[in-house]
Coordinates of N, CA and C in Angstrom, one line a residue:
X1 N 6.0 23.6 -23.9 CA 4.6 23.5 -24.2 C 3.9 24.6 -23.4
X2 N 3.0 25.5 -23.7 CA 2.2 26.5 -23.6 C 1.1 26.6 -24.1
X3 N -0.4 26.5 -23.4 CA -1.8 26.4 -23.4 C -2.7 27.2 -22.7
X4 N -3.1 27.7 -23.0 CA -4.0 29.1 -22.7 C -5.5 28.4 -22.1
X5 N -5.7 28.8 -20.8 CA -6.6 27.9 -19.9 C -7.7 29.3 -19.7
X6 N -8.9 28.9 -19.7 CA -9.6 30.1 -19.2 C -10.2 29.3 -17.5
X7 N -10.1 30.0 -16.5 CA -10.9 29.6 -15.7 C -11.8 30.7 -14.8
X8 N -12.7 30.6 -13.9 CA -13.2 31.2 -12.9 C -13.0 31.6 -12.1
X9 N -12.4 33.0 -11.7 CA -12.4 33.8 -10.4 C -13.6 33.5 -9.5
X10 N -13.1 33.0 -8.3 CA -14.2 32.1 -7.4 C -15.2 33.7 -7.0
X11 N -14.6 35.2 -6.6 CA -14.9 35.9 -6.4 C -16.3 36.3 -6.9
X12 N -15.8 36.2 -8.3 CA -16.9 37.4 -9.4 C -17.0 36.0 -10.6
X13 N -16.9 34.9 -10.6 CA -17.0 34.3 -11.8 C -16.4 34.8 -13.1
X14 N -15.8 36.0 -12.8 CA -15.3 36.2 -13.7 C -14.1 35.8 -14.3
X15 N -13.9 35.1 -15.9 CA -13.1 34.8 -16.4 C -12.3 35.2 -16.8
X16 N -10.7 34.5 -16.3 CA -9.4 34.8 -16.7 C -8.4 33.9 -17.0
X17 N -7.7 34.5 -18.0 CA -7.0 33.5 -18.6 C -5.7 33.0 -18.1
X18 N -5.5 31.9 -17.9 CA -4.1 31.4 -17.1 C -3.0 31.0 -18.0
X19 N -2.6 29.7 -17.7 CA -1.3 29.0 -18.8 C -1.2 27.7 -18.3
X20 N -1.4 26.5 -19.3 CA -0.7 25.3 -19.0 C 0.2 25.2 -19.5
X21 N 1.3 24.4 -18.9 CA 2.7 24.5 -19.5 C 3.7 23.5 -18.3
X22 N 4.5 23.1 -18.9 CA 5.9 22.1 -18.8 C 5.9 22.1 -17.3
X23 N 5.9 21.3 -16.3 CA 6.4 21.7 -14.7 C 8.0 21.9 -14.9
X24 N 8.1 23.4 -13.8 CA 9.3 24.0 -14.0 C 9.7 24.0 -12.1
X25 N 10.7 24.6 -12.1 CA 11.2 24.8 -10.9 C 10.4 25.5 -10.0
X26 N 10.1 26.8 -10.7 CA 9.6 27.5 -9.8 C 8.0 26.7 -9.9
X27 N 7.5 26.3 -10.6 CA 6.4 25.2 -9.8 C 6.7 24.3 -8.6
X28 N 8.0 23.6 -8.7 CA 7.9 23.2 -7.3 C 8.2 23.7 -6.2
X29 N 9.3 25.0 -6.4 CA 9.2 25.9 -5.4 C 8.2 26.3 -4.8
X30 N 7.3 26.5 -5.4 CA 5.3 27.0 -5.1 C 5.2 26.3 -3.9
X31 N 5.0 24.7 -4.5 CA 4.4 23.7 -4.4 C 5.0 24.2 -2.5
X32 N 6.4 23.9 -2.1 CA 6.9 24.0 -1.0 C 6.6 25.0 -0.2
X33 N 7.0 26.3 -0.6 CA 6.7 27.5 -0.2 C 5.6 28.0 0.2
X34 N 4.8 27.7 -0.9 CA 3.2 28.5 -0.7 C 2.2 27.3 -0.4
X35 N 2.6 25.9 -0.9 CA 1.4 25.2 -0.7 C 1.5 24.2 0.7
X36 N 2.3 23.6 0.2 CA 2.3 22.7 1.3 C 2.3 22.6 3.1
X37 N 2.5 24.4 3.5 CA 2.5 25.0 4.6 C 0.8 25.0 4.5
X38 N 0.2 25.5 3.5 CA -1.5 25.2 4.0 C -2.1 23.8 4.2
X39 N -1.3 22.7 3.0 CA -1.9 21.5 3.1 C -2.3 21.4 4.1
X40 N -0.4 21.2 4.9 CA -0.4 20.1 6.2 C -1.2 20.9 7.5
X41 N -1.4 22.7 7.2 CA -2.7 22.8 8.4 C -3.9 22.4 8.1
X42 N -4.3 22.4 6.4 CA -5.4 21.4 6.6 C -5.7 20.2 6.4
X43 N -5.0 19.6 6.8 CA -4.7 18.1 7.2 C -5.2 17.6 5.7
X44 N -4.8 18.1 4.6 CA -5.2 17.8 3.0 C -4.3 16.5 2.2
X45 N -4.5 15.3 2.3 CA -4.3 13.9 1.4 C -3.5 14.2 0.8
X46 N -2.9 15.3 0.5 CA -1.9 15.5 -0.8 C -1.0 15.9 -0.3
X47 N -0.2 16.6 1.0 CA 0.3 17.4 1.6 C 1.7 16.8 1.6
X48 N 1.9 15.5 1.8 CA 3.5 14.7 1.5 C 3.6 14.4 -0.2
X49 N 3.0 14.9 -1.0 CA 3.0 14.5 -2.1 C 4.6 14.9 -2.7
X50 N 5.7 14.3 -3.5 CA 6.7 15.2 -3.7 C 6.7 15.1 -5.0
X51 N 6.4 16.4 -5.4 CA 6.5 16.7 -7.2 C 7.7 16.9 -7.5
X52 N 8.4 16.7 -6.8 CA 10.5 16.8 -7.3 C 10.5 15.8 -7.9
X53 N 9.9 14.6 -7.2 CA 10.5 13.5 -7.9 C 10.0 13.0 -8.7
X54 N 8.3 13.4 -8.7 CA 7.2 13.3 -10.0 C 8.0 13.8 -11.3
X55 N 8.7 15.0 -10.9 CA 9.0 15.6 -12.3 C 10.6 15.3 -12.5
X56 N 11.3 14.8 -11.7 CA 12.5 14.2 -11.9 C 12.1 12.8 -12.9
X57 N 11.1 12.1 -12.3 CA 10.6 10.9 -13.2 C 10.0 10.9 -14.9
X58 N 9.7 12.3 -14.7 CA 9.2 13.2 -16.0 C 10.4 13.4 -17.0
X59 N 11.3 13.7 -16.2 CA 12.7 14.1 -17.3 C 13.4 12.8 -17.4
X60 N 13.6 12.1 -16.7 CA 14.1 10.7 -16.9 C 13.7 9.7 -18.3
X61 N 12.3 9.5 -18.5 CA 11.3 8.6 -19.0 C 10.5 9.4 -19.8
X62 N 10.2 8.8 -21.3 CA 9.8 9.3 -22.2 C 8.3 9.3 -21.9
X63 N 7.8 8.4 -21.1 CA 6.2 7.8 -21.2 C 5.5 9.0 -19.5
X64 N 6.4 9.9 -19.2 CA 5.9 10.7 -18.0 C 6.2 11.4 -18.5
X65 N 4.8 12.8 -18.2 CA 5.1 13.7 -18.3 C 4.3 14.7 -17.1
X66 N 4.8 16.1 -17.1 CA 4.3 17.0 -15.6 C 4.1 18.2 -16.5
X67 N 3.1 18.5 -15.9 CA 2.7 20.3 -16.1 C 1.7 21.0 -15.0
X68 N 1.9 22.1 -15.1 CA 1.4 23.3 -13.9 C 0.5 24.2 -14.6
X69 N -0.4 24.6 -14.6 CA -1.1 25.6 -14.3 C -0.7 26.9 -13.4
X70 N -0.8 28.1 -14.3 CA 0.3 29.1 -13.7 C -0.9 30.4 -13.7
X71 N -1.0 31.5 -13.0 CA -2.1 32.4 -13.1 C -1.4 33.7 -11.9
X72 N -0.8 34.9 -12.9 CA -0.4 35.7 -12.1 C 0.9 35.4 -11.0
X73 N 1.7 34.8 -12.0 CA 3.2 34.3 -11.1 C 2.9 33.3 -10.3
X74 N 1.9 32.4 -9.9 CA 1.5 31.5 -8.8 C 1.1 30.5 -9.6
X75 N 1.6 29.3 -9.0 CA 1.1 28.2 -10.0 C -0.2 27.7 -9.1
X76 N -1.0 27.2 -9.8 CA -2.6 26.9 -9.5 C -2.9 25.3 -9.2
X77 N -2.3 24.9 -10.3 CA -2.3 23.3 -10.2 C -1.5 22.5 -11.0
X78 N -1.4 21.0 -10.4 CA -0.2 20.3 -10.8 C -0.6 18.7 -11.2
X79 N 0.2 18.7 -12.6 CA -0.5 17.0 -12.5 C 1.0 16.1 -13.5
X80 N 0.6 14.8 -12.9 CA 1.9 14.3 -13.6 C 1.2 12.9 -14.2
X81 N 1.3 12.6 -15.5 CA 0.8 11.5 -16.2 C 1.5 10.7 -16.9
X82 N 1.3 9.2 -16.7 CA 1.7 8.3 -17.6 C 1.2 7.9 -18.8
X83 N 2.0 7.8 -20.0 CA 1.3 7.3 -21.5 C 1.3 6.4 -22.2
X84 N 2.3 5.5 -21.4 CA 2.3 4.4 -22.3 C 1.9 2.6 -21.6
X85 N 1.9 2.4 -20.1 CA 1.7 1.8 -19.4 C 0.6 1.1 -19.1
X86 N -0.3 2.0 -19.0 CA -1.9 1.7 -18.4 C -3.1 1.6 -19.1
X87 N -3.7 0.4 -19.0 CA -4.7 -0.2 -19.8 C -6.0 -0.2 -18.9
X88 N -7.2 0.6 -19.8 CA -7.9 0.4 -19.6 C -8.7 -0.5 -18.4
X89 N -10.0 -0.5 -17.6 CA -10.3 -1.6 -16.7 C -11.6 -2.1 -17.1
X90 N -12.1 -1.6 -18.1 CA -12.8 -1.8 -19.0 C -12.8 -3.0 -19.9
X91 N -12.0 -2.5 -21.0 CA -11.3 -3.2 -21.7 C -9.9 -3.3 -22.0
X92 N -9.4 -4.3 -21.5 CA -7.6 -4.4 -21.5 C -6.6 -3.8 -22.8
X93 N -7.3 -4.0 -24.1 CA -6.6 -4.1 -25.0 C -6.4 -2.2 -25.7
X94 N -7.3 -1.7 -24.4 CA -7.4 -0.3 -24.8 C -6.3 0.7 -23.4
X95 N -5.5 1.6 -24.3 CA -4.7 2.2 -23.3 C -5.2 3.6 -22.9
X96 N -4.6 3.8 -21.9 CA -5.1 4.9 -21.2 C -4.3 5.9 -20.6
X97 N -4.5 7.0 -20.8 CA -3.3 8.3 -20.1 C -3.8 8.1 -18.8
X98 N -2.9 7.5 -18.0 CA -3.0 7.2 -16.2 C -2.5 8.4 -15.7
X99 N -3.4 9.5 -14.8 CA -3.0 11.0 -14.1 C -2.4 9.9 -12.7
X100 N -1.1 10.2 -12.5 CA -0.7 9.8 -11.4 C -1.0 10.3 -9.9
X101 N -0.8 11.5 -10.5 CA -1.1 12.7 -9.6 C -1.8 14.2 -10.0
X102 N -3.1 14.6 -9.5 CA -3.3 15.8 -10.0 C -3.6 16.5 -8.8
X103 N -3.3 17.9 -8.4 CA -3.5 18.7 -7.6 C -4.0 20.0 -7.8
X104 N -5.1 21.1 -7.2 CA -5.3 22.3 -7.1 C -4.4 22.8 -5.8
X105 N -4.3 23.9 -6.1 CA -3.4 24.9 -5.0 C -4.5 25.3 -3.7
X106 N -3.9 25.0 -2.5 CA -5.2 25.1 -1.3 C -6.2 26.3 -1.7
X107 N -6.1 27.6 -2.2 CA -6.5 28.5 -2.2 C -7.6 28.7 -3.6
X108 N -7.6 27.5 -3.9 CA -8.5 27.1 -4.6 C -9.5 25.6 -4.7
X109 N -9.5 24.8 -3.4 CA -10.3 24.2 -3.1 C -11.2 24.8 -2.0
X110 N -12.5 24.3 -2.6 CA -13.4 24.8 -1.6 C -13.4 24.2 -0.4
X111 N -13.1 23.2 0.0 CA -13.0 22.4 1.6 C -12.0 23.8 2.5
X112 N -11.1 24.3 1.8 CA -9.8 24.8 2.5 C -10.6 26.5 2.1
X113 N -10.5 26.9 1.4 CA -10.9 28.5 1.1 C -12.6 28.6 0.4
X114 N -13.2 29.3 0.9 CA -14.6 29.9 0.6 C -14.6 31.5 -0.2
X115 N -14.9 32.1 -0.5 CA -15.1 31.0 -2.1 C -13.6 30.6 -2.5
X116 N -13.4 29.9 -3.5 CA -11.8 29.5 -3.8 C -11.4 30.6 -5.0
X117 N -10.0 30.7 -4.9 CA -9.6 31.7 -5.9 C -9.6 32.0 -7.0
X118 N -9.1 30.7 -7.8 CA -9.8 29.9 -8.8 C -10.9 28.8 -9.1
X119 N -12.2 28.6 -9.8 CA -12.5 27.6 -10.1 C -12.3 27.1 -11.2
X120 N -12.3 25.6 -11.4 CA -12.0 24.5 -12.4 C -10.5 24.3 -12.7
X121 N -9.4 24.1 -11.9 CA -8.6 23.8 -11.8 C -8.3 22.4 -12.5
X122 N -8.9 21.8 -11.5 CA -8.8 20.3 -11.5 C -9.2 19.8 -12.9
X123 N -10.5 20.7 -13.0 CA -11.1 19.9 -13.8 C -10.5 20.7 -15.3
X124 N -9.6 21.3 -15.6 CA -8.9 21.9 -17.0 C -7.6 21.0 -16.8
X125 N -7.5 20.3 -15.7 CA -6.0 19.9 -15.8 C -6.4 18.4 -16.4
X126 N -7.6 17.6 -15.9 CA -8.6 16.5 -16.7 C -8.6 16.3 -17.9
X127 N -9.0 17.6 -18.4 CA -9.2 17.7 -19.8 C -8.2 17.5 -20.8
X128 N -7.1 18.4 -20.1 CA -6.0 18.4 -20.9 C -5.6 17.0 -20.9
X129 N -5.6 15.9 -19.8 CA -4.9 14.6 -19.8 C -6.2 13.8 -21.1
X130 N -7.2 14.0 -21.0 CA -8.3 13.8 -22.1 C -7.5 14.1 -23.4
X131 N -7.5 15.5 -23.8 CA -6.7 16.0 -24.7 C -5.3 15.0 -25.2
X132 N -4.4 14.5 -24.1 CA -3.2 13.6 -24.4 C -3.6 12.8 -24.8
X133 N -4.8 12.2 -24.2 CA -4.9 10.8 -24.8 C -5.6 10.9 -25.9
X134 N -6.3 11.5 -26.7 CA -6.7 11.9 -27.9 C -5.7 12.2 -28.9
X135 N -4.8 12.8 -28.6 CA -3.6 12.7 -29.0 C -2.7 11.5 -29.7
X136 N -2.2 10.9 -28.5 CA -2.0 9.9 -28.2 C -2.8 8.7 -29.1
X137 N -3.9 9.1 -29.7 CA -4.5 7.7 -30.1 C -5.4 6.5 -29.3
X138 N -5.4 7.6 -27.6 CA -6.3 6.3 -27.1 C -7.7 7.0 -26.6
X139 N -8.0 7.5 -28.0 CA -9.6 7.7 -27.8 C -10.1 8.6 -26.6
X140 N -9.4 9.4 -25.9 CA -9.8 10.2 -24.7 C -9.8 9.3 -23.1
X141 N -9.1 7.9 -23.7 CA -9.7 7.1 -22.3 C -8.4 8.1 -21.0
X142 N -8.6 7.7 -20.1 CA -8.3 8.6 -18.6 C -7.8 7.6 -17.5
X143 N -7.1 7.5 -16.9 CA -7.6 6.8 -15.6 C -6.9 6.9 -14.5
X144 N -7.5 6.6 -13.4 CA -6.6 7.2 -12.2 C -7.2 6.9 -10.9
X145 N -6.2 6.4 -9.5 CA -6.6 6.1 -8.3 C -7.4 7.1 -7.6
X146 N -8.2 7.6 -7.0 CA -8.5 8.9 -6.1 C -8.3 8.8 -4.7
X147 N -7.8 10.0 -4.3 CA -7.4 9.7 -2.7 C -9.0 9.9 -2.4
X148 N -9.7 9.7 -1.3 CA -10.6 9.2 -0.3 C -11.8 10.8 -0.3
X149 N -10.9 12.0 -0.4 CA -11.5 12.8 -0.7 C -12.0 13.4 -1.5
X150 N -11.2 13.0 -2.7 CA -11.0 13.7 -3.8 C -12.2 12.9 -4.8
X151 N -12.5 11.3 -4.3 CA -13.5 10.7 -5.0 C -15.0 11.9 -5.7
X152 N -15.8 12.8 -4.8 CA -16.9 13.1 -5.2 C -16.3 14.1 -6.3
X153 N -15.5 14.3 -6.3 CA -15.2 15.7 -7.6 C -14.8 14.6 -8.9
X154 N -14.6 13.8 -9.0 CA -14.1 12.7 -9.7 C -15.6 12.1 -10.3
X155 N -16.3 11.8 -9.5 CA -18.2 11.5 -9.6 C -18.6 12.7 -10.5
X156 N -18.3 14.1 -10.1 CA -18.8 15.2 -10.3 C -18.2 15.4 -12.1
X157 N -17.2 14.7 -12.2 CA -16.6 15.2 -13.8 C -17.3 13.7 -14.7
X158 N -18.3 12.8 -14.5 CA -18.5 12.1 -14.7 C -18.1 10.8 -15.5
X159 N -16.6 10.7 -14.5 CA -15.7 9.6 -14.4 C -16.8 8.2 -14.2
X160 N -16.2 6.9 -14.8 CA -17.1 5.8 -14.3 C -16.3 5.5 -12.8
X161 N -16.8 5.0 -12.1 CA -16.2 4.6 -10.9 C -16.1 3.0 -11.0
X162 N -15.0 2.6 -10.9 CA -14.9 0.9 -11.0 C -14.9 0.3 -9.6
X163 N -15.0 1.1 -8.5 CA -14.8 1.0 -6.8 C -13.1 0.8 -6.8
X164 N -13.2 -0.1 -5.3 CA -12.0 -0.2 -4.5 C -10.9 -0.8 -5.5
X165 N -10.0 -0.3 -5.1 CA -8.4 -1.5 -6.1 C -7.5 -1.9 -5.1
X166 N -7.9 -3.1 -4.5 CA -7.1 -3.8 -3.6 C -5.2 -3.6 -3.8
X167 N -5.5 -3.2 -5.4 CA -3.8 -3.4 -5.3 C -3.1 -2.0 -5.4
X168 N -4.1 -1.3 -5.3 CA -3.7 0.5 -5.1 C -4.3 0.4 -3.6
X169 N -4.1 -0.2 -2.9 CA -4.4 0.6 -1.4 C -5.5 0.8 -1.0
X170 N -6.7 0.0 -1.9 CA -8.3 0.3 -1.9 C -8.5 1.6 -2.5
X171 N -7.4 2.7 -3.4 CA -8.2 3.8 -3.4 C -9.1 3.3 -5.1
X172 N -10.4 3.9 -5.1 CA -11.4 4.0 -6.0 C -10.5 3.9 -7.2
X173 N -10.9 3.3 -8.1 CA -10.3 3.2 -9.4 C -11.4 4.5 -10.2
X174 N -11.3 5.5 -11.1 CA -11.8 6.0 -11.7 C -11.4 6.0 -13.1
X175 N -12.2 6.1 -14.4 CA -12.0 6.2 -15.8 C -13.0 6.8 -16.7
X176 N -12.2 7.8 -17.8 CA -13.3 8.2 -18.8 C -13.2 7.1 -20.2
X177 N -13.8 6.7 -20.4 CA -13.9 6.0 -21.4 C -14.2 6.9 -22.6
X178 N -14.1 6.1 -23.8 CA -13.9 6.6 -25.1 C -14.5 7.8 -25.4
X179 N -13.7 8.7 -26.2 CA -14.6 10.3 -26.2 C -15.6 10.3 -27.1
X180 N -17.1 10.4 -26.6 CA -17.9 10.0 -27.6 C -18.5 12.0 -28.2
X181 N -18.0 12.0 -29.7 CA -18.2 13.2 -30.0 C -20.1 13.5 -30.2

């Protein structure tokens, strides 16, 4: 799978075109090499996250799947989603592409780099999970825990917020409900 992403040079706003596509090795290589040495200086929620086994779980199981965001040999961002599992918190009887995990590369969040290298990361890797579930048949619905920081960008993509989920560890439940064209 291969998808042509346009996003924002944090620099000049100027747009350039990236690639979404299948998580591959050298995405987790990244992930090790280049990212995770910034996370853990900036003490960033995602920094023990292990996408080996996100994407080992991906190749295993029909209903997971992983892809990266790639821009200039450097992968950008990473997300790994369930499709067949997760039901709506809305309405039960409606399913939902659950993002397990989605991440930007430190050098593209603003908390960690000013301006960031890329903008809209996060939010093209969203879409595309939108996109699956449209796909998929379940109407664009979304859904997903947020770690503690990541909640206002989650507000900002105008997710409903359903609050705390005792059985996720209190993190915020978030969901897009049906894509209304």
């Amino acid at each position: 799978m291969q998808r042509r992403v346009l996003l924002a040079r944090g620099c000049d706003n100027q747009r350039v075109a990236t690639l979404l596509v299948d998580l591959a090795q050298q995405h987790l290589n990244d992930f090790e090499v280049h990212w995770r040495p910034v996370l853990e200086q900036a003490g960033a929620e995602d920094k023990f996250w292990d996408w080996v086994v996100k994407k080992r779980i991906s190749l295993s199981s029909d209903n997971f799947e992983s892809f990266a965001i790639e821009y200039e040999g450097m992968t950008q961002g990473l997300m790994a989603i369930e499709t067949q599992w997760h039901r709506s918190q809305v309405n039960r009887r409606n399913q939902v592409v659950y993002v397990q995990a989605i991440a930007s590369a430190p050098w593209n969040r603003g908390a960690i780099r000013r301006p960031p290298e890329l903008r809209g990361v996060g939010t093209a890797l969203l879409l595309f999970a939108r996109q699956r579930s449209l796909e998929l048949g379940y109407e664009g619905r979304v859904g997903l825990h947020a770690l503690p920081g990541a909640e206002s960008f989650y507000d900002d993509q105008n997710m409903a917020d359903y609050g705390p989920d005792p059985a996720q560890e209190n993190l915020t439940y978030f969901e897009y409900g049906r894509f209304q064209r």
